[in-house]
């Protein structure tokens, strides 16, 4: 099973990706996490990638597509993978087709924009693993610290109102049109109400994957 999670920034893709990975044994590939790792690395690309992340714009396709296609060739993807944050525009969607990477299921996490700000402002993340919490809706066991490693949680620098606005406009202009692209393909496309509490969204996703 190869699966794509589509949805607005803050819809809950990263949160649900963790459950899907655990329950179904799929490799969990987050291009946002990949890019944050590059931005913290010593590589030549680091500062370039950092500038896209902090402005809320997409990292150019020529940087991200090859990295993603290579990642999917790795052994842990042979039993299936889930993509969180890819594709983000038509060219990325077509790049998967061109690389003969087949997709079985697209889960669209649907949520209204009004809910996004509160989700993002309360988000805390464990940078190394990408695990994501919310101070009210999905708190860690010990406030401010990751459940698994006990390391400190941080607030993402792109979770500030100005950058969130930019990320939403990028979503509407570039990513939302992919919904039609995938609805018209020969694959399973399922819309999930992502405004519900985390566990109810997880249940809906489990059912969709198992059906
Ligand atoms: P990325 O990291 O992918 O960010 P995003 O798509 O903006 O999505 P988020 O991580 O913000 O949200 P999410 O849907 O994962 O929500 P989460 O589960 O954390 O991308 C960041 C940047 O990287 C981009 O701006 C771009 O620059 C670059 N990039 C990445 N991919 C790229 C690509 N393919 N091409 C080019 N550039 C790319 O949940 C949010 C909060 O809500 C959390 O606090 C969570 O605990 C809480 N929450 C989750 N579910 C619920 C619920 N059901 N009820 C209440 N609270 C909930």
PDB file of C-alpha atoms and ligand atoms in Angstrom:
ATOM      1  CA  UNK A   1       0.000   0.000   0.000  1.00  0.00           C
ATOM      2  CA  UNK A   2       1.412   3.340  -1.100  1.00  0.00           C
ATOM      3  CA  UNK A   3      -0.451   6.249   0.375  1.00  0.00           C
ATOM      4  CA  UNK A   4      -0.527  10.042   0.145  1.00  0.00           C
ATOM      5  CA  UNK A   5      -1.780  12.314   2.923  1.00  0.00           C
ATOM      6  CA  UNK A   6      -3.074  15.567   1.481  1.00  0.00           C
ATOM      7  CA  UNK A   7      -4.335  18.534   3.451  1.00  0.00           C
ATOM      8  CA  UNK A   8      -3.799  22.092   4.524  1.00  0.00           C
ATOM      9  CA  UNK A   9      -0.822  23.011   6.689  1.00  0.00           C
ATOM     10  CA  UNK A  10      -1.826  22.027  10.228  1.00  0.00           C
ATOM     11  CA  UNK A  11      -4.581  19.620   9.134  1.00  0.00           C
ATOM     12  CA  UNK A  12      -2.968  16.845  11.164  1.00  0.00           C
ATOM     13  CA  UNK A  13      -0.964  14.988   8.500  1.00  0.00           C
ATOM     14  CA  UNK A  14       2.129  14.526  10.665  1.00  0.00           C
ATOM     15  CA  UNK A  15       0.083  13.499  13.705  1.00  0.00           C
ATOM     16  CA  UNK A  16      -1.814  10.843  11.769  1.00  0.00           C
ATOM     17  CA  UNK A  17       1.256   9.679   9.833  1.00  0.00           C
ATOM     18  CA  UNK A  18       2.717   8.390  13.089  1.00  0.00           C
ATOM     19  CA  UNK A  19      -0.335   6.226  13.819  1.00  0.00           C
ATOM     20  CA  UNK A  20      -0.454   4.912  10.256  1.00  0.00           C
ATOM     21  CA  UNK A  21       3.238   4.024  10.394  1.00  0.00           C
ATOM     22  CA  UNK A  22       2.751   2.096  13.641  1.00  0.00           C
ATOM     23  CA  UNK A  23      -0.497   0.361  12.684  1.00  0.00           C
ATOM     24  CA  UNK A  24       0.262  -0.570   9.102  1.00  0.00           C
ATOM     25  CA  UNK A  25       4.071  -0.749   9.046  1.00  0.00           C
ATOM     26  CA  UNK A  26       4.431   1.773   6.233  1.00  0.00           C
ATOM     27  CA  UNK A  27       7.578   3.868   5.824  1.00  0.00           C
ATOM     28  CA  UNK A  28       6.686   7.386   6.921  1.00  0.00           C
ATOM     29  CA  UNK A  29       8.154  10.004   4.585  1.00  0.00           C
ATOM     30  CA  UNK A  30       7.665  13.649   5.495  1.00  0.00           C
ATOM     31  CA  UNK A  31       9.225  16.050   3.014  1.00  0.00           C
ATOM     32  CA  UNK A  32       8.853  18.857   5.576  1.00  0.00           C
ATOM     33  CA  UNK A  33      10.967  16.848   8.044  1.00  0.00           C
ATOM     34  CA  UNK A  34      13.459  16.031   5.254  1.00  0.00           C
ATOM     35  CA  UNK A  35      13.815  19.726   4.438  1.00  0.00           C
ATOM     36  CA  UNK A  36      14.200  20.728   8.099  1.00  0.00           C
ATOM     37  CA  UNK A  37      16.982  18.150   8.372  1.00  0.00           C
ATOM     38  CA  UNK A  38      18.730  19.575   5.291  1.00  0.00           C
ATOM     39  CA  UNK A  39      18.399  23.088   6.723  1.00  0.00           C
ATOM     40  CA  UNK A  40      20.197  21.999   9.913  1.00  0.00           C
ATOM     41  CA  UNK A  41      22.934  20.123   8.056  1.00  0.00           C
ATOM     42  CA  UNK A  42      26.384  21.291   6.976  1.00  0.00           C
ATOM     43  CA  UNK A  43      25.492  20.879   3.306  1.00  0.00           C
ATOM     44  CA  UNK A  44      25.697  23.622   0.689  1.00  0.00           C
ATOM     45  CA  UNK A  45      21.928  23.535   0.374  1.00  0.00           C
ATOM     46  CA  UNK A  46      21.282  24.248   4.044  1.00  0.00           C
ATOM     47  CA  UNK A  47      20.940  28.019   3.966  1.00  0.00           C
ATOM     48  CA  UNK A  48      19.032  27.983   0.682  1.00  0.00           C
ATOM     49  CA  UNK A  49      16.492  25.486   2.013  1.00  0.00           C
ATOM     50  CA  UNK A  50      16.260  27.396   5.290  1.00  0.00           C
ATOM     51  CA  UNK A  51      15.215  30.540   3.431  1.00  0.00           C
ATOM     52  CA  UNK A  52      12.244  28.729   1.842  1.00  0.00           C
ATOM     53  CA  UNK A  53      11.177  27.163   5.132  1.00  0.00           C
ATOM     54  CA  UNK A  54      11.264  30.415   7.051  1.00  0.00           C
ATOM     55  CA  UNK A  55       9.328  32.290   4.355  1.00  0.00           C
ATOM     56  CA  UNK A  56       6.660  29.574   3.997  1.00  0.00           C
ATOM     57  CA  UNK A  57       7.247  29.061   0.273  1.00  0.00           C
ATOM     58  CA  UNK A  58       7.851  25.727  -1.427  1.00  0.00           C
ATOM     59  CA  UNK A  59      11.363  24.408  -1.805  1.00  0.00           C
ATOM     60  CA  UNK A  60      11.963  24.284  -5.592  1.00  0.00           C
ATOM     61  CA  UNK A  61      11.143  21.035  -7.347  1.00  0.00           C
ATOM     62  CA  UNK A  62      14.712  20.624  -8.620  1.00  0.00           C
ATOM     63  CA  UNK A  63      15.895  20.289  -5.011  1.00  0.00           C
ATOM     64  CA  UNK A  64      13.130  18.149  -3.564  1.00  0.00           C
ATOM     65  CA  UNK A  65      11.918  15.773  -6.282  1.00  0.00           C
ATOM     66  CA  UNK A  66      15.144  13.818  -6.794  1.00  0.00           C
ATOM     67  CA  UNK A  67      15.630  13.497  -3.033  1.00  0.00           C
ATOM     68  CA  UNK A  68      12.104  12.143  -2.619  1.00  0.00           C
ATOM     69  CA  UNK A  69      12.358   9.667  -5.488  1.00  0.00           C
ATOM     70  CA  UNK A  70      15.660   8.372  -4.076  1.00  0.00           C
ATOM     71  CA  UNK A  71      14.103   8.045  -0.616  1.00  0.00           C
ATOM     72  CA  UNK A  72      11.303   5.883  -2.034  1.00  0.00           C
ATOM     73  CA  UNK A  73      13.877   3.510  -3.578  1.00  0.00           C
ATOM     74  CA  UNK A  74      15.154   2.603  -0.091  1.00  0.00           C
ATOM     75  CA  UNK A  75      14.478  -0.873   1.342  1.00  0.00           C
ATOM     76  CA  UNK A  76      12.069   0.209   4.067  1.00  0.00           C
ATOM     77  CA  UNK A  77       9.618   1.369   1.383  1.00  0.00           C
ATOM     78  CA  UNK A  78       9.354  -2.037  -0.278  1.00  0.00           C
ATOM     79  CA  UNK A  79       6.281  -2.955   1.841  1.00  0.00           C
ATOM     80  CA  UNK A  80       4.645   0.398   1.248  1.00  0.00           C
ATOM     81  CA  UNK A  81       5.078   4.011   2.253  1.00  0.00           C
ATOM     82  CA  UNK A  82       3.097   7.055   3.165  1.00  0.00           C
ATOM     83  CA  UNK A  83       3.897  10.501   1.854  1.00  0.00           C
ATOM     84  CA  UNK A  84       3.236  13.416   4.203  1.00  0.00           C
ATOM     85  CA  UNK A  85       3.726  16.718   2.380  1.00  0.00           C
ATOM     86  CA  UNK A  86       4.445  15.399  -1.110  1.00  0.00           C
ATOM     87  CA  UNK A  87       3.302  16.108  -3.773  1.00  0.00           C
ATOM     88  CA  UNK A  88       2.646  19.823  -3.240  1.00  0.00           C
ATOM     89  CA  UNK A  89       2.029  20.883  -6.849  1.00  0.00           C
ATOM     90  CA  UNK A  90       1.221  19.379 -10.263  1.00  0.00           C
ATOM     91  CA  UNK A  91       4.837  18.951 -11.284  1.00  0.00           C
ATOM     92  CA  UNK A  92       5.549  16.932  -8.149  1.00  0.00           C
ATOM     93  CA  UNK A  93       2.476  14.781  -8.792  1.00  0.00           C
ATOM     94  CA  UNK A  94       3.628  14.166 -12.348  1.00  0.00           C
ATOM     95  CA  UNK A  95       7.151  13.416 -11.134  1.00  0.00           C
ATOM     96  CA  UNK A  96       5.770  10.434  -9.181  1.00  0.00           C
ATOM     97  CA  UNK A  97       4.050   9.189 -12.345  1.00  0.00           C
ATOM     98  CA  UNK A  98       7.195   9.703 -14.426  1.00  0.00           C
ATOM     99  CA  UNK A  99       9.227   7.679 -11.924  1.00  0.00           C
ATOM    100  CA  UNK A 100       6.595   4.885 -12.145  1.00  0.00           C
ATOM    101  CA  UNK A 101       5.798   5.249  -8.465  1.00  0.00           C
ATOM    102  CA  UNK A 102       2.257   3.978  -8.050  1.00  0.00           C
ATOM    103  CA  UNK A 103      -0.137   5.317  -5.468  1.00  0.00           C
ATOM    104  CA  UNK A 104      -3.029   3.196  -4.123  1.00  0.00           C
ATOM    105  CA  UNK A 105      -4.775   5.587  -1.777  1.00  0.00           C
ATOM    106  CA  UNK A 106      -5.016   9.345  -1.269  1.00  0.00           C
ATOM    107  CA  UNK A 107      -6.393  10.462   2.091  1.00  0.00           C
ATOM    108  CA  UNK A 108      -7.509  14.075   2.060  1.00  0.00           C
ATOM    109  CA  UNK A 109      -7.628  15.543   5.577  1.00  0.00           C
ATOM    110  CA  UNK A 110     -10.260  18.226   5.203  1.00  0.00           C
ATOM    111  CA  UNK A 111     -10.403  21.088   7.697  1.00  0.00           C
ATOM    112  CA  UNK A 112     -11.525  24.715   7.696  1.00  0.00           C
ATOM    113  CA  UNK A 113      -8.928  27.455   7.690  1.00  0.00           C
ATOM    114  CA  UNK A 114     -10.364  28.960  10.907  1.00  0.00           C
ATOM    115  CA  UNK A 115      -9.126  25.966  12.914  1.00  0.00           C
ATOM    116  CA  UNK A 116      -5.620  26.073  11.530  1.00  0.00           C
ATOM    117  CA  UNK A 117      -4.308  29.048  13.485  1.00  0.00           C
ATOM    118  CA  UNK A 118      -5.144  27.590  16.894  1.00  0.00           C
ATOM    119  CA  UNK A 119      -3.659  24.247  15.905  1.00  0.00           C
ATOM    120  CA  UNK A 120      -0.413  25.769  14.699  1.00  0.00           C
ATOM    121  CA  UNK A 121       0.011  28.233  17.543  1.00  0.00           C
ATOM    122  CA  UNK A 122      -0.367  25.407  20.074  1.00  0.00           C
ATOM    123  CA  UNK A 123       1.888  23.009  18.204  1.00  0.00           C
ATOM    124  CA  UNK A 124       5.130  21.830  19.793  1.00  0.00           C
ATOM    125  CA  UNK A 125       7.515  19.516  17.965  1.00  0.00           C
ATOM    126  CA  UNK A 126      10.385  17.186  18.669  1.00  0.00           C
ATOM    127  CA  UNK A 127      12.745  18.356  15.989  1.00  0.00           C
ATOM    128  CA  UNK A 128      14.862  15.221  15.597  1.00  0.00           C
ATOM    129  CA  UNK A 129      11.937  12.812  15.067  1.00  0.00           C
ATOM    130  CA  UNK A 130       9.299  15.233  13.759  1.00  0.00           C
ATOM    131  CA  UNK A 131       6.832  14.098  16.452  1.00  0.00           C
ATOM    132  CA  UNK A 132       4.174  16.724  16.843  1.00  0.00           C
ATOM    133  CA  UNK A 133       2.073  17.644  19.900  1.00  0.00           C
ATOM    134  CA  UNK A 134      -0.495  20.275  20.798  1.00  0.00           C
ATOM    135  CA  UNK A 135      -0.482  21.974  24.190  1.00  0.00           C
ATOM    136  CA  UNK A 136      -4.256  21.436  24.561  1.00  0.00           C
ATOM    137  CA  UNK A 137      -5.475  18.844  22.041  1.00  0.00           C
ATOM    138  CA  UNK A 138      -2.586  16.408  21.999  1.00  0.00           C
ATOM    139  CA  UNK A 139      -0.282  17.202  24.937  1.00  0.00           C
ATOM    140  CA  UNK A 140       2.926  15.320  25.714  1.00  0.00           C
ATOM    141  CA  UNK A 141       2.947  13.293  28.948  1.00  0.00           C
ATOM    142  CA  UNK A 142       5.336  15.830  30.492  1.00  0.00           C
ATOM    143  CA  UNK A 143       4.764  19.403  29.386  1.00  0.00           C
ATOM    144  CA  UNK A 144       7.501  20.655  27.056  1.00  0.00           C
ATOM    145  CA  UNK A 145       9.204  17.266  26.557  1.00  0.00           C
ATOM    146  CA  UNK A 146       9.013  14.487  23.981  1.00  0.00           C
ATOM    147  CA  UNK A 147       7.254  11.305  25.192  1.00  0.00           C
ATOM    148  CA  UNK A 148       9.812   8.932  23.710  1.00  0.00           C
ATOM    149  CA  UNK A 149      13.201  10.605  24.166  1.00  0.00           C
ATOM    150  CA  UNK A 150      12.422  13.057  26.982  1.00  0.00           C
ATOM    151  CA  UNK A 151      14.133  15.783  24.919  1.00  0.00           C
ATOM    152  CA  UNK A 152      12.829  19.351  24.829  1.00  0.00           C
ATOM    153  CA  UNK A 153      10.064  20.303  22.408  1.00  0.00           C
ATOM    154  CA  UNK A 154      10.252  23.480  20.341  1.00  0.00           C
ATOM    155  CA  UNK A 155       7.891  25.751  18.469  1.00  0.00           C
ATOM    156  CA  UNK A 156       8.475  25.653  14.689  1.00  0.00           C
ATOM    157  CA  UNK A 157       9.720  28.964  13.340  1.00  0.00           C
ATOM    158  CA  UNK A 158       7.226  28.808  10.473  1.00  0.00           C
ATOM    159  CA  UNK A 159       4.340  28.576  12.968  1.00  0.00           C
ATOM    160  CA  UNK A 160       4.020  32.340  13.292  1.00  0.00           C
ATOM    161  CA  UNK A 161       1.001  34.253  11.931  1.00  0.00           C
ATOM    162  CA  UNK A 162       2.779  35.915   8.985  1.00  0.00           C
ATOM    163  CA  UNK A 163       4.369  32.710   7.709  1.00  0.00           C
ATOM    164  CA  UNK A 164       1.176  30.706   8.309  1.00  0.00           C
ATOM    165  CA  UNK A 165      -0.659  33.171   6.050  1.00  0.00           C
ATOM    166  CA  UNK A 166       1.926  32.613   3.325  1.00  0.00           C
ATOM    167  CA  UNK A 167       1.805  28.813   3.722  1.00  0.00           C
ATOM    168  CA  UNK A 168      -1.978  28.862   3.387  1.00  0.00           C
ATOM    169  CA  UNK A 169      -1.830  30.949   0.218  1.00  0.00           C
ATOM    170  CA  UNK A 170       0.758  28.553  -1.241  1.00  0.00           C
ATOM    171  CA  UNK A 171      -1.579  25.687  -0.328  1.00  0.00           C
ATOM    172  CA  UNK A 172      -4.586  27.228  -2.099  1.00  0.00           C
ATOM    173  CA  UNK A 173      -2.623  28.189  -5.217  1.00  0.00           C
ATOM    174  CA  UNK A 174      -0.418  25.156  -5.684  1.00  0.00           C
ATOM    175  CA  UNK A 175      -1.527  22.192  -3.589  1.00  0.00           C
ATOM    176  CA  UNK A 176      -5.314  22.303  -3.490  1.00  0.00           C
ATOM    177  CA  UNK A 177      -5.603  21.754  -7.289  1.00  0.00           C
ATOM    178  CA  UNK A 178      -4.031  18.326  -6.676  1.00  0.00           C
ATOM    179  CA  UNK A 179      -7.323  17.191  -5.133  1.00  0.00           C
ATOM    180  CA  UNK A 180      -8.921  17.152  -8.597  1.00  0.00           C
ATOM    181  CA  UNK A 181      -5.776  15.641 -10.117  1.00  0.00           C
ATOM    182  CA  UNK A 182      -6.065  12.639  -7.769  1.00  0.00           C
ATOM    183  CA  UNK A 183      -9.871  12.377  -7.838  1.00  0.00           C
ATOM    184  CA  UNK A 184      -9.578  11.825 -11.591  1.00  0.00           C
ATOM    185  CA  UNK A 185      -7.001   9.078 -11.291  1.00  0.00           C
ATOM    186  CA  UNK A 186      -7.580   5.375 -11.069  1.00  0.00           C
ATOM    187  CA  UNK A 187      -6.977   5.078  -7.325  1.00  0.00           C
ATOM    188  CA  UNK A 188      -8.875   5.240  -4.042  1.00  0.00           C
ATOM    189  CA  UNK A 189      -9.490   8.843  -2.918  1.00  0.00           C
ATOM    190  CA  UNK A 190     -11.068   9.283   0.524  1.00  0.00           C
ATOM    191  CA  UNK A 191     -11.966  12.497   2.289  1.00  0.00           C
ATOM    192  CA  UNK A 192     -11.624  12.523   6.081  1.00  0.00           C
ATOM    193  CA  UNK A 193     -13.166  15.114   8.404  1.00  0.00           C
ATOM    194  CA  UNK A 194      -9.966  16.325  10.067  1.00  0.00           C
ATOM    195  CA  UNK A 195     -11.732  18.770  12.392  1.00  0.00           C
ATOM    196  CA  UNK A 196     -12.653  15.918  14.754  1.00  0.00           C
ATOM    197  CA  UNK A 197     -10.488  14.967  17.769  1.00  0.00           C
ATOM    198  CA  UNK A 198      -7.231  13.148  17.010  1.00  0.00           C
ATOM    199  CA  UNK A 199      -8.490   9.653  17.964  1.00  0.00           C
ATOM    200  CA  UNK A 200     -11.651   9.946  15.850  1.00  0.00           C
ATOM    201  CA  UNK A 201      -9.604  11.056  12.838  1.00  0.00           C
ATOM    202  CA  UNK A 202      -7.304   8.089  13.449  1.00  0.00           C
ATOM    203  CA  UNK A 203     -10.292   5.707  13.550  1.00  0.00           C
ATOM    204  CA  UNK A 204     -11.623   7.093  10.259  1.00  0.00           C
ATOM    205  CA  UNK A 205      -8.208   6.663   8.662  1.00  0.00           C
ATOM    206  CA  UNK A 206      -7.853   3.091   9.962  1.00  0.00           C
ATOM    207  CA  UNK A 207     -11.212   2.195   8.448  1.00  0.00           C
ATOM    208  CA  UNK A 208     -10.320   3.798   5.125  1.00  0.00           C
ATOM    209  CA  UNK A 209      -7.038   1.920   4.870  1.00  0.00           C
ATOM    210  CA  UNK A 210      -8.554  -1.415   5.915  1.00  0.00           C
ATOM    211  CA  UNK A 211     -11.639  -1.203   3.674  1.00  0.00           C
TER     212      UNK A 211
HETATM  213  P1  LIG B   1       5.515  20.599   6.284  1.00  0.00           P
HETATM  214  O1  LIG B   1       6.340  20.228   7.445  1.00  0.00           O
HETATM  215  O2  LIG B   1       5.012  19.524   5.385  1.00  0.00           O
HETATM  216  O3  LIG B   1       4.336  21.504   6.804  1.00  0.00           O
HETATM  217  P2  LIG B   1       2.801  21.582   6.390  1.00  0.00           P
HETATM  218  O4  LIG B   1       2.285  20.879   5.228  1.00  0.00           O
HETATM  219  O5  LIG B   1       2.616  23.054   6.375  1.00  0.00           O
HETATM  220  O6  LIG B   1       2.120  20.794   7.439  1.00  0.00           O
HETATM  221  P3  LIG B   1       2.342  20.892   8.932  1.00  0.00           P
HETATM  222  O7  LIG B   1       3.491  20.054   9.364  1.00  0.00           O
HETATM  223  O8  LIG B   1       2.354  22.335   9.367  1.00  0.00           O
HETATM  224  O9  LIG B   1       0.959  20.324   9.466  1.00  0.00           O
HETATM  225  P4  LIG B   1       0.396  18.860   9.609  1.00  0.00           P
HETATM  226  O10 LIG B   1      -0.746  18.694   8.667  1.00  0.00           O
HETATM  227  O11 LIG B   1       1.475  17.836   9.580  1.00  0.00           O
HETATM  228  O12 LIG B   1      -0.222  19.007  11.063  1.00  0.00           O
HETATM  229  P5  LIG B   1       0.239  18.369  12.466  1.00  0.00           P
HETATM  230  O13 LIG B   1      -0.054  16.911  12.493  1.00  0.00           O
HETATM  231  O14 LIG B   1       1.600  18.812  12.859  1.00  0.00           O
HETATM  232  O15 LIG B   1       6.295  21.624   5.342  1.00  0.00           O
HETATM  233  C1  LIG B   1       7.034  22.690   5.883  1.00  0.00           C
HETATM  234  C2  LIG B   1       7.772  23.402   4.757  1.00  0.00           C
HETATM  235  O16 LIG B   1       8.671  22.487   4.098  1.00  0.00           O
HETATM  236  C3  LIG B   1       6.897  23.947   3.639  1.00  0.00           C
HETATM  237  O17 LIG B   1       6.370  25.232   3.951  1.00  0.00           O
HETATM  238  C4  LIG B   1       7.903  23.996   2.480  1.00  0.00           C
HETATM  239  O18 LIG B   1       8.743  25.113   2.576  1.00  0.00           O
HETATM  240  C5  LIG B   1       8.744  22.737   2.702  1.00  0.00           C
HETATM  241  N1  LIG B   1       8.209  21.568   1.983  1.00  0.00           N
HETATM  242  C6  LIG B   1       7.709  20.439   2.525  1.00  0.00           C
HETATM  243  N2  LIG B   1       7.309  19.576   1.579  1.00  0.00           N
HETATM  244  C7  LIG B   1       7.570  20.187   0.398  1.00  0.00           C
HETATM  245  C8  LIG B   1       7.369  19.808  -0.944  1.00  0.00           C
HETATM  246  N3  LIG B   1       6.823  18.633  -1.281  1.00  0.00           N
HETATM  247  N4  LIG B   1       7.763  20.672  -1.915  1.00  0.00           N
HETATM  248  C9  LIG B   1       8.312  21.862  -1.607  1.00  0.00           C
HETATM  249  N5  LIG B   1       8.515  22.281  -0.347  1.00  0.00           N
HETATM  250  C10 LIG B   1       8.146  21.453   0.654  1.00  0.00           C
HETATM  251  O19 LIG B   1      -0.862  19.092  13.398  1.00  0.00           O
HETATM  252  C11 LIG B   1      -0.819  20.484  13.644  1.00  0.00           C
HETATM  253  C12 LIG B   1      -1.171  20.752  15.116  1.00  0.00           C
HETATM  254  O20 LIG B   1      -2.519  20.377  15.370  1.00  0.00           O
HETATM  255  C13 LIG B   1      -0.315  19.935  16.112  1.00  0.00           C
HETATM  256  O21 LIG B   1      -0.104  20.723  17.254  1.00  0.00           O
HETATM  257  C14 LIG B   1      -1.212  18.731  16.439  1.00  0.00           C
HETATM  258  O22 LIG B   1      -0.933  18.197  17.723  1.00  0.00           O
HETATM  259  C15 LIG B   1      -2.601  19.344  16.356  1.00  0.00           C
HETATM  260  N6  LIG B   1      -3.606  18.404  15.892  1.00  0.00           N
HETATM  261  C16 LIG B   1      -3.457  17.435  14.934  1.00  0.00           C
HETATM  262  N7  LIG B   1      -4.611  16.780  14.741  1.00  0.00           N
HETATM  263  C17 LIG B   1      -5.535  17.368  15.582  1.00  0.00           C
HETATM  264  C18 LIG B   1      -6.922  17.142  15.842  1.00  0.00           C
HETATM  265  N8  LIG B   1      -7.590  16.181  15.192  1.00  0.00           N
HETATM  266  N9  LIG B   1      -7.550  17.931  16.762  1.00  0.00           N
HETATM  267  C19 LIG B   1      -6.863  18.909  17.412  1.00  0.00           C
HETATM  268  N10 LIG B   1      -5.540  19.160  17.230  1.00  0.00           N
HETATM  269  C20 LIG B   1      -4.883  18.397  16.316  1.00  0.00           C
END
